[in-house]
PDB file of C-alpha atoms in Angstrom:
ATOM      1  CA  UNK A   1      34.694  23.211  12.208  1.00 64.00           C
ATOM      2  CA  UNK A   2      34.168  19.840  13.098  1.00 71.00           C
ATOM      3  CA  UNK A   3      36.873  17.242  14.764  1.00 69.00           C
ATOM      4  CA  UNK A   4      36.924  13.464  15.900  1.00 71.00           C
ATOM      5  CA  UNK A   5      32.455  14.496  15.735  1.00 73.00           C
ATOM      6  CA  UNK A   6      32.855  17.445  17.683  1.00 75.00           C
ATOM      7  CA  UNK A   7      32.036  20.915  16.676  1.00 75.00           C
ATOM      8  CA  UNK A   8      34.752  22.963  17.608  1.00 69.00           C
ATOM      9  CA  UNK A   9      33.771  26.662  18.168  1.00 65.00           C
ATOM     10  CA  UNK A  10      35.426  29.849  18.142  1.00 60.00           C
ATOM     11  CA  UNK A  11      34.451  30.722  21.822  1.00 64.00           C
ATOM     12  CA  UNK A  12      35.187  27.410  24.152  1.00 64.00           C
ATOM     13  CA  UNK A  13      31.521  26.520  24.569  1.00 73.00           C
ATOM     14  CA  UNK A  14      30.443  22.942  24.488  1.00 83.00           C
ATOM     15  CA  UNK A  15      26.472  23.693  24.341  1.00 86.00           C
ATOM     16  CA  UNK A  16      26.188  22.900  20.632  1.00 89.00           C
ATOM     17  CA  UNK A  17      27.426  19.452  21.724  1.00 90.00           C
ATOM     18  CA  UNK A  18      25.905  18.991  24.912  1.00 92.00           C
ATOM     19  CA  UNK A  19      22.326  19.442  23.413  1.00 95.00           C
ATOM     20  CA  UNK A  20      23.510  17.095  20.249  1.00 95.00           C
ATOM     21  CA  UNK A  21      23.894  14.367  22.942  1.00 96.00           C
ATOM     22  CA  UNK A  22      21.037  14.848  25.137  1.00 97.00           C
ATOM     23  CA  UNK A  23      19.053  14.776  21.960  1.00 97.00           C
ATOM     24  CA  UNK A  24      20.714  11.847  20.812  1.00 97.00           C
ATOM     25  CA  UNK A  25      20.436   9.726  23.982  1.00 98.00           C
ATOM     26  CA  UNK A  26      16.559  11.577  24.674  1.00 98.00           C
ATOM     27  CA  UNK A  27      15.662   9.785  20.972  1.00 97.00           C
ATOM     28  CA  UNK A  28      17.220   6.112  22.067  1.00 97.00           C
ATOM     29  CA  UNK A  29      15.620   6.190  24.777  1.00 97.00           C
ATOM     30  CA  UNK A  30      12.004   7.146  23.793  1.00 96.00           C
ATOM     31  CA  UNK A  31      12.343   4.913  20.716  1.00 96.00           C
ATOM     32  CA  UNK A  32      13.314   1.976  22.988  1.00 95.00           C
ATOM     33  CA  UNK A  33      10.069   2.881  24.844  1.00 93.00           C
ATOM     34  CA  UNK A  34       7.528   2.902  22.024  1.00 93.00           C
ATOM     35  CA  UNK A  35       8.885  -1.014  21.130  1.00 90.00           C
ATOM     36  CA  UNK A  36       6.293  -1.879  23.817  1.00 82.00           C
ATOM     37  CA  UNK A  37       6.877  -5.131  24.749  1.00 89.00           C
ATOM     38  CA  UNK A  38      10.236  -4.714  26.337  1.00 92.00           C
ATOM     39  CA  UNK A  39      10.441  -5.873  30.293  1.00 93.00           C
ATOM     40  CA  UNK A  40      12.096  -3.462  32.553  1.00 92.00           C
ATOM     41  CA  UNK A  41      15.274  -5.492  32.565  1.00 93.00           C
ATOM     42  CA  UNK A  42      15.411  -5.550  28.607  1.00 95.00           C
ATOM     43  CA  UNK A  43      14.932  -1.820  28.538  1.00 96.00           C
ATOM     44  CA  UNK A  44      17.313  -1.129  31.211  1.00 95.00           C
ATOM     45  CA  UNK A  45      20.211  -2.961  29.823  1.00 96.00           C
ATOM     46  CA  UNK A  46      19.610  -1.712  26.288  1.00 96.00           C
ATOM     47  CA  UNK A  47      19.057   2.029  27.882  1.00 97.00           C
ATOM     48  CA  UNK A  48      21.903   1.362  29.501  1.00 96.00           C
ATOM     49  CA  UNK A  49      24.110   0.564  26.304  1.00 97.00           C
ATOM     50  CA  UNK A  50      22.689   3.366  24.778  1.00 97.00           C
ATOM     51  CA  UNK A  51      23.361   6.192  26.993  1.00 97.00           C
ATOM     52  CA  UNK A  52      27.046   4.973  27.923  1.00 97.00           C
ATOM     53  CA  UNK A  53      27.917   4.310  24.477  1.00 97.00           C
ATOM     54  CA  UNK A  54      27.182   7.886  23.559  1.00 97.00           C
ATOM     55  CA  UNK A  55      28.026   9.476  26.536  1.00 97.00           C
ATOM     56  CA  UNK A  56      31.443   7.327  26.470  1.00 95.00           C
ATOM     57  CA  UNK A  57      32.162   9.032  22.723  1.00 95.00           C
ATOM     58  CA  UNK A  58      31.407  12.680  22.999  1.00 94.00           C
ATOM     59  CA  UNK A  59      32.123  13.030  26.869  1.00 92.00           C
ATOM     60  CA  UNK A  60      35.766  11.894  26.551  1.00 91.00           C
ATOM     61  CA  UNK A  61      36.245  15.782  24.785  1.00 88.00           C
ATOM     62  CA  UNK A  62      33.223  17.654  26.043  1.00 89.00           C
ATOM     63  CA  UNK A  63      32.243  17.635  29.993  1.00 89.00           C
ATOM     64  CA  UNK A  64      28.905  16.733  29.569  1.00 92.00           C
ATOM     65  CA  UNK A  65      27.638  17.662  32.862  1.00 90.00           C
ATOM     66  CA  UNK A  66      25.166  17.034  35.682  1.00 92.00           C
ATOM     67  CA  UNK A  67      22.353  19.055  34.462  1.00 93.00           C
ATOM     68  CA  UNK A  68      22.163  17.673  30.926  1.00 95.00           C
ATOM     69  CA  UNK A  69      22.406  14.046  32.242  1.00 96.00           C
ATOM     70  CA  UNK A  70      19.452  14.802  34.343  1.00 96.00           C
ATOM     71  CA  UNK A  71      17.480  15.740  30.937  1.00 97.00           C
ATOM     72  CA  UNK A  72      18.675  12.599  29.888  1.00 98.00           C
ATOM     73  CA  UNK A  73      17.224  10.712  32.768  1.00 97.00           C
ATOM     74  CA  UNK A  74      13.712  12.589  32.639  1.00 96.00           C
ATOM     75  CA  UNK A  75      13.048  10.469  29.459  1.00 97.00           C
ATOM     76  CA  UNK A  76      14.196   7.288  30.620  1.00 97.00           C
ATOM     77  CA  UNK A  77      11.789   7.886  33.435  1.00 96.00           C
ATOM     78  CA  UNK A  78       9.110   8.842  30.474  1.00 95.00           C
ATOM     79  CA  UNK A  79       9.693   5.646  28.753  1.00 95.00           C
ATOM     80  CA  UNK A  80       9.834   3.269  31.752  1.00 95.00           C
ATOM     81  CA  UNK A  81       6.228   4.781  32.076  1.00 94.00           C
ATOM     82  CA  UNK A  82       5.000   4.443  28.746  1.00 93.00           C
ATOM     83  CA  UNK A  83       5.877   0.828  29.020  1.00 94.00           C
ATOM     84  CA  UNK A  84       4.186   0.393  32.417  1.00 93.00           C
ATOM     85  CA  UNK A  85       7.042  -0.093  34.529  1.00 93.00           C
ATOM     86  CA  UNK A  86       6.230   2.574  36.922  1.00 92.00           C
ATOM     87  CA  UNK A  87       4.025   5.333  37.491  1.00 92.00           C
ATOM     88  CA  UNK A  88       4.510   8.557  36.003  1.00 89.00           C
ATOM     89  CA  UNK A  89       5.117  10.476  39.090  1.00 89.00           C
ATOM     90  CA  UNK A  90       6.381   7.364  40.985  1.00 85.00           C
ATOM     91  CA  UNK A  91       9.662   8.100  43.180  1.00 89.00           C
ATOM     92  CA  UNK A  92      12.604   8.569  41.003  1.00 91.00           C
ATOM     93  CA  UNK A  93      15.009   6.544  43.426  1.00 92.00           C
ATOM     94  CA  UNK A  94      13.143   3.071  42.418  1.00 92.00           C
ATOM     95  CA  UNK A  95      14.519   3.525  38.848  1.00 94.00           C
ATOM     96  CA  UNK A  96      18.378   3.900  40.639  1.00 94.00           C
ATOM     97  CA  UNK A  97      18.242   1.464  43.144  1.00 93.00           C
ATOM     98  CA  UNK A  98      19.466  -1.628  42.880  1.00 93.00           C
ATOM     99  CA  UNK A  99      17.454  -4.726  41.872  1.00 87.00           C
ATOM    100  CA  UNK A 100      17.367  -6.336  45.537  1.00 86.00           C
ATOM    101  CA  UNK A 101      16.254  -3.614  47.360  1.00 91.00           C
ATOM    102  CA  UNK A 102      12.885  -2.629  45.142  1.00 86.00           C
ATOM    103  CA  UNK A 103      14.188  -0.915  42.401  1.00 90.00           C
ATOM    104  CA  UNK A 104      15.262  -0.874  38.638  1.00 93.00           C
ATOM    105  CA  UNK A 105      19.057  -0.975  38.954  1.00 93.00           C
ATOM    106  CA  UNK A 106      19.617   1.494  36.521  1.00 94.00           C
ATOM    107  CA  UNK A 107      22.543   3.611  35.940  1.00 94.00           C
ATOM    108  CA  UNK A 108      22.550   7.443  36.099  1.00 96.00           C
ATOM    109  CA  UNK A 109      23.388   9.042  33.137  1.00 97.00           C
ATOM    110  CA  UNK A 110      26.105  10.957  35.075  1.00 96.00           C
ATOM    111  CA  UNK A 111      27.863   8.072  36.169  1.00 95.00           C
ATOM    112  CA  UNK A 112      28.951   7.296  32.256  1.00 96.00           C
ATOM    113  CA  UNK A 113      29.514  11.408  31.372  1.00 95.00           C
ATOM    114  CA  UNK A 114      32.310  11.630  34.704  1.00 93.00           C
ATOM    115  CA  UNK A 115      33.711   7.909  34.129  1.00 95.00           C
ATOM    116  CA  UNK A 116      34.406   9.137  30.240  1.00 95.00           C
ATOM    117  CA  UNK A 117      36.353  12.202  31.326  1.00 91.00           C
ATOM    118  CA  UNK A 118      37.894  11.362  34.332  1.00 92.00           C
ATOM    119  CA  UNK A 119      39.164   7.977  31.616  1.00 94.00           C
ATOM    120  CA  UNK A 120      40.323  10.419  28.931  1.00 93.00           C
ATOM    121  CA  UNK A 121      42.335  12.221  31.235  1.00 92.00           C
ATOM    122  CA  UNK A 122      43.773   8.832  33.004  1.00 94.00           C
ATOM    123  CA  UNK A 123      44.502   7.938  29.851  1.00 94.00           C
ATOM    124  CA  UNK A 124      46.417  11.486  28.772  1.00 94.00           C
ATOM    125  CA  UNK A 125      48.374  11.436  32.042  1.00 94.00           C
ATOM    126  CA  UNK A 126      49.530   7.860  31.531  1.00 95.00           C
ATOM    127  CA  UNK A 127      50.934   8.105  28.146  1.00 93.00           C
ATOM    128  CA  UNK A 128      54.936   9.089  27.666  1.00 94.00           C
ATOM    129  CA  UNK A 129      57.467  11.352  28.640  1.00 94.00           C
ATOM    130  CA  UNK A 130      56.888  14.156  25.944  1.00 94.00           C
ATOM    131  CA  UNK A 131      53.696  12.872  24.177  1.00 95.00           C
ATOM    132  CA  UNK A 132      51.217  15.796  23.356  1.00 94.00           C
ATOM    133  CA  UNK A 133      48.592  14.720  25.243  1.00 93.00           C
ATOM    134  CA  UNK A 134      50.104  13.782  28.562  1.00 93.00           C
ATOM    135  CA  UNK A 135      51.789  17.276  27.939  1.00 94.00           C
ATOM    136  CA  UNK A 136      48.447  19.610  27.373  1.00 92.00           C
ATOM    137  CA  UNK A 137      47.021  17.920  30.135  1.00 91.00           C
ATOM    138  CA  UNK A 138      49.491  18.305  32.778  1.00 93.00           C
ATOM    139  CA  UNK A 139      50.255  21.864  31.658  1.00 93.00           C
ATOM    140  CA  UNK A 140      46.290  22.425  32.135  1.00 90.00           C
ATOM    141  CA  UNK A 141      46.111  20.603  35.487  1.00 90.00           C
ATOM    142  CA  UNK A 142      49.047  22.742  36.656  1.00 92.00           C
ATOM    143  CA  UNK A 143      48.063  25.918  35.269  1.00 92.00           C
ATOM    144  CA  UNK A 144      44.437  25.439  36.987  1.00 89.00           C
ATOM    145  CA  UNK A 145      45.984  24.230  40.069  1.00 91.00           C
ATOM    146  CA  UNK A 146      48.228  27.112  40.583  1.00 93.00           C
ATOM    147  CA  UNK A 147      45.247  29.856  39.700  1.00 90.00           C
ATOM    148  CA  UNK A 148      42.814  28.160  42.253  1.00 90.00           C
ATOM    149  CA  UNK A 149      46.184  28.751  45.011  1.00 91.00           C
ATOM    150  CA  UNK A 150      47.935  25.929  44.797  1.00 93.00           C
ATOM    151  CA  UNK A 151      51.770  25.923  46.135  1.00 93.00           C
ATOM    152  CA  UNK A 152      54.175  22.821  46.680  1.00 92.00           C
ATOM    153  CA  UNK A 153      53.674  20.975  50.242  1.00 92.00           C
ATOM    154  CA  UNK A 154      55.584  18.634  51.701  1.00 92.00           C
ATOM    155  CA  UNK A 155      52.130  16.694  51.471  1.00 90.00           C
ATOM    156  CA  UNK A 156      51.223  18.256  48.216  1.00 90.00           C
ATOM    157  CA  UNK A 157      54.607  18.545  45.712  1.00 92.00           C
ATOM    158  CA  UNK A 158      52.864  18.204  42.668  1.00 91.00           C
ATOM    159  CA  UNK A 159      48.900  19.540  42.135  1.00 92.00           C
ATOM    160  CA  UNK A 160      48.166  15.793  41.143  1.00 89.00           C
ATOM    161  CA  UNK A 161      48.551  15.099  45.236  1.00 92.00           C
ATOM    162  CA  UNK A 162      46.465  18.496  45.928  1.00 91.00           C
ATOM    163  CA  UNK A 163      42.976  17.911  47.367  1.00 90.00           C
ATOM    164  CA  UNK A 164      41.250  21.567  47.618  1.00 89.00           C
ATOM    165  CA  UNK A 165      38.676  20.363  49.474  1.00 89.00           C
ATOM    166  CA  UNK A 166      38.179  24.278  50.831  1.00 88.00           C
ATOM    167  CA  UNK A 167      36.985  25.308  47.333  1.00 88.00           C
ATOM    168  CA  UNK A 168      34.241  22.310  47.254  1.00 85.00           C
ATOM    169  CA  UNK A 169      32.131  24.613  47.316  1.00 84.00           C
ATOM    170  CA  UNK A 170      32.511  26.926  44.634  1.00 83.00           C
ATOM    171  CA  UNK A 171      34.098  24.656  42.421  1.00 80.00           C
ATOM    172  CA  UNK A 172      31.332  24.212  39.252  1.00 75.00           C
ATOM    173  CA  UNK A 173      31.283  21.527  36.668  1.00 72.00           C
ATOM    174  CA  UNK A 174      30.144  23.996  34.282  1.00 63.00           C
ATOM    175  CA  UNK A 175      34.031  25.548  34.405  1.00 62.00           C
ATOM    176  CA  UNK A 176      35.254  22.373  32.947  1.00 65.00           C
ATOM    177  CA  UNK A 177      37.541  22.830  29.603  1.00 55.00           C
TER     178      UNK A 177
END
């Protein structure tokens, strides 16, 4: 069944979509590299566009997570290559850092996949008394809150003010949904 672009499975497993994306944003960004005559700037902005554009559609529904943004990344890195913007085994941190201090300025995939969820469920938590969404998601929050331990403080009343930073640790993106 597909919704909104996103198969919806029987079992709550987001791979179908995950690899739909990384393939999507993997094909931008290798196309972008065989134009040939872009400058690093050119293809970083347009890369850039790309992946957040995407990544700003399907990860608002579907935690995209850190290890399929990395795939992502790997063929930016191929393509900056290709067009002779770096070495093919150059340091991966000149394509991150910023523009003054020797690098590329480019944004980690990553950055776009959390800033889409962490958006969507701003944006669920802000809207009214009673609406659906605001509803699911604080029901969720709760729910998840109270299984991971969670009880009422007077510094924590609701699990919105609950920081769990003892479960750092253990907590896995990969859980997400």
């Amino acid at each position: 069944y597909k919704h909104l672009g996103v198969e919806v499975e029987a079992a709550l497993s987001f791979s179908k979509v995950r690899r739909r994306v990384v393939t999507r944003c993997k094909g931008l960004l290798a196309a972008l590299g065989r134009i040939g005559m872009l400058t690093a700037e050119q293809y970083g902005k347009a890369a850039d566009a790309g992946i957040v554009s995407t990544l700003g559609y399907y990860g608002r529904s579907v935690p995209i997570g850190r290890e399929a943004c990395d795939e992502i990344e790997g063929a930016r890195r191929m393509a900056l290559a290709a067009l002779g913007h770096r070495p093919r085994r150059g340091a991966t941190a000149q394509v991150y850092l910023p523009d003054g201090e020797g690098g590329m300025g480019a944004r980690h995939a990553y950055e776009a996949a959390a800033a889409a969820l962490v958006d969507q469920v701003d944006r669920a938590l802000c809207g009214g008394e009673g609406e659906p969404a605001r509803v699911a998601t604080e029901s969720l929050l709760a729910s998840t809150a109270v299984r991971l331990g969670f009880v009422p403080t007077a510094e924590a009343l609701t699990p919105l003010e609950w920081h769990p930073t003892h479960l750092w640790g253990v907590l896995r993106e990969d859980h997400l949904g």
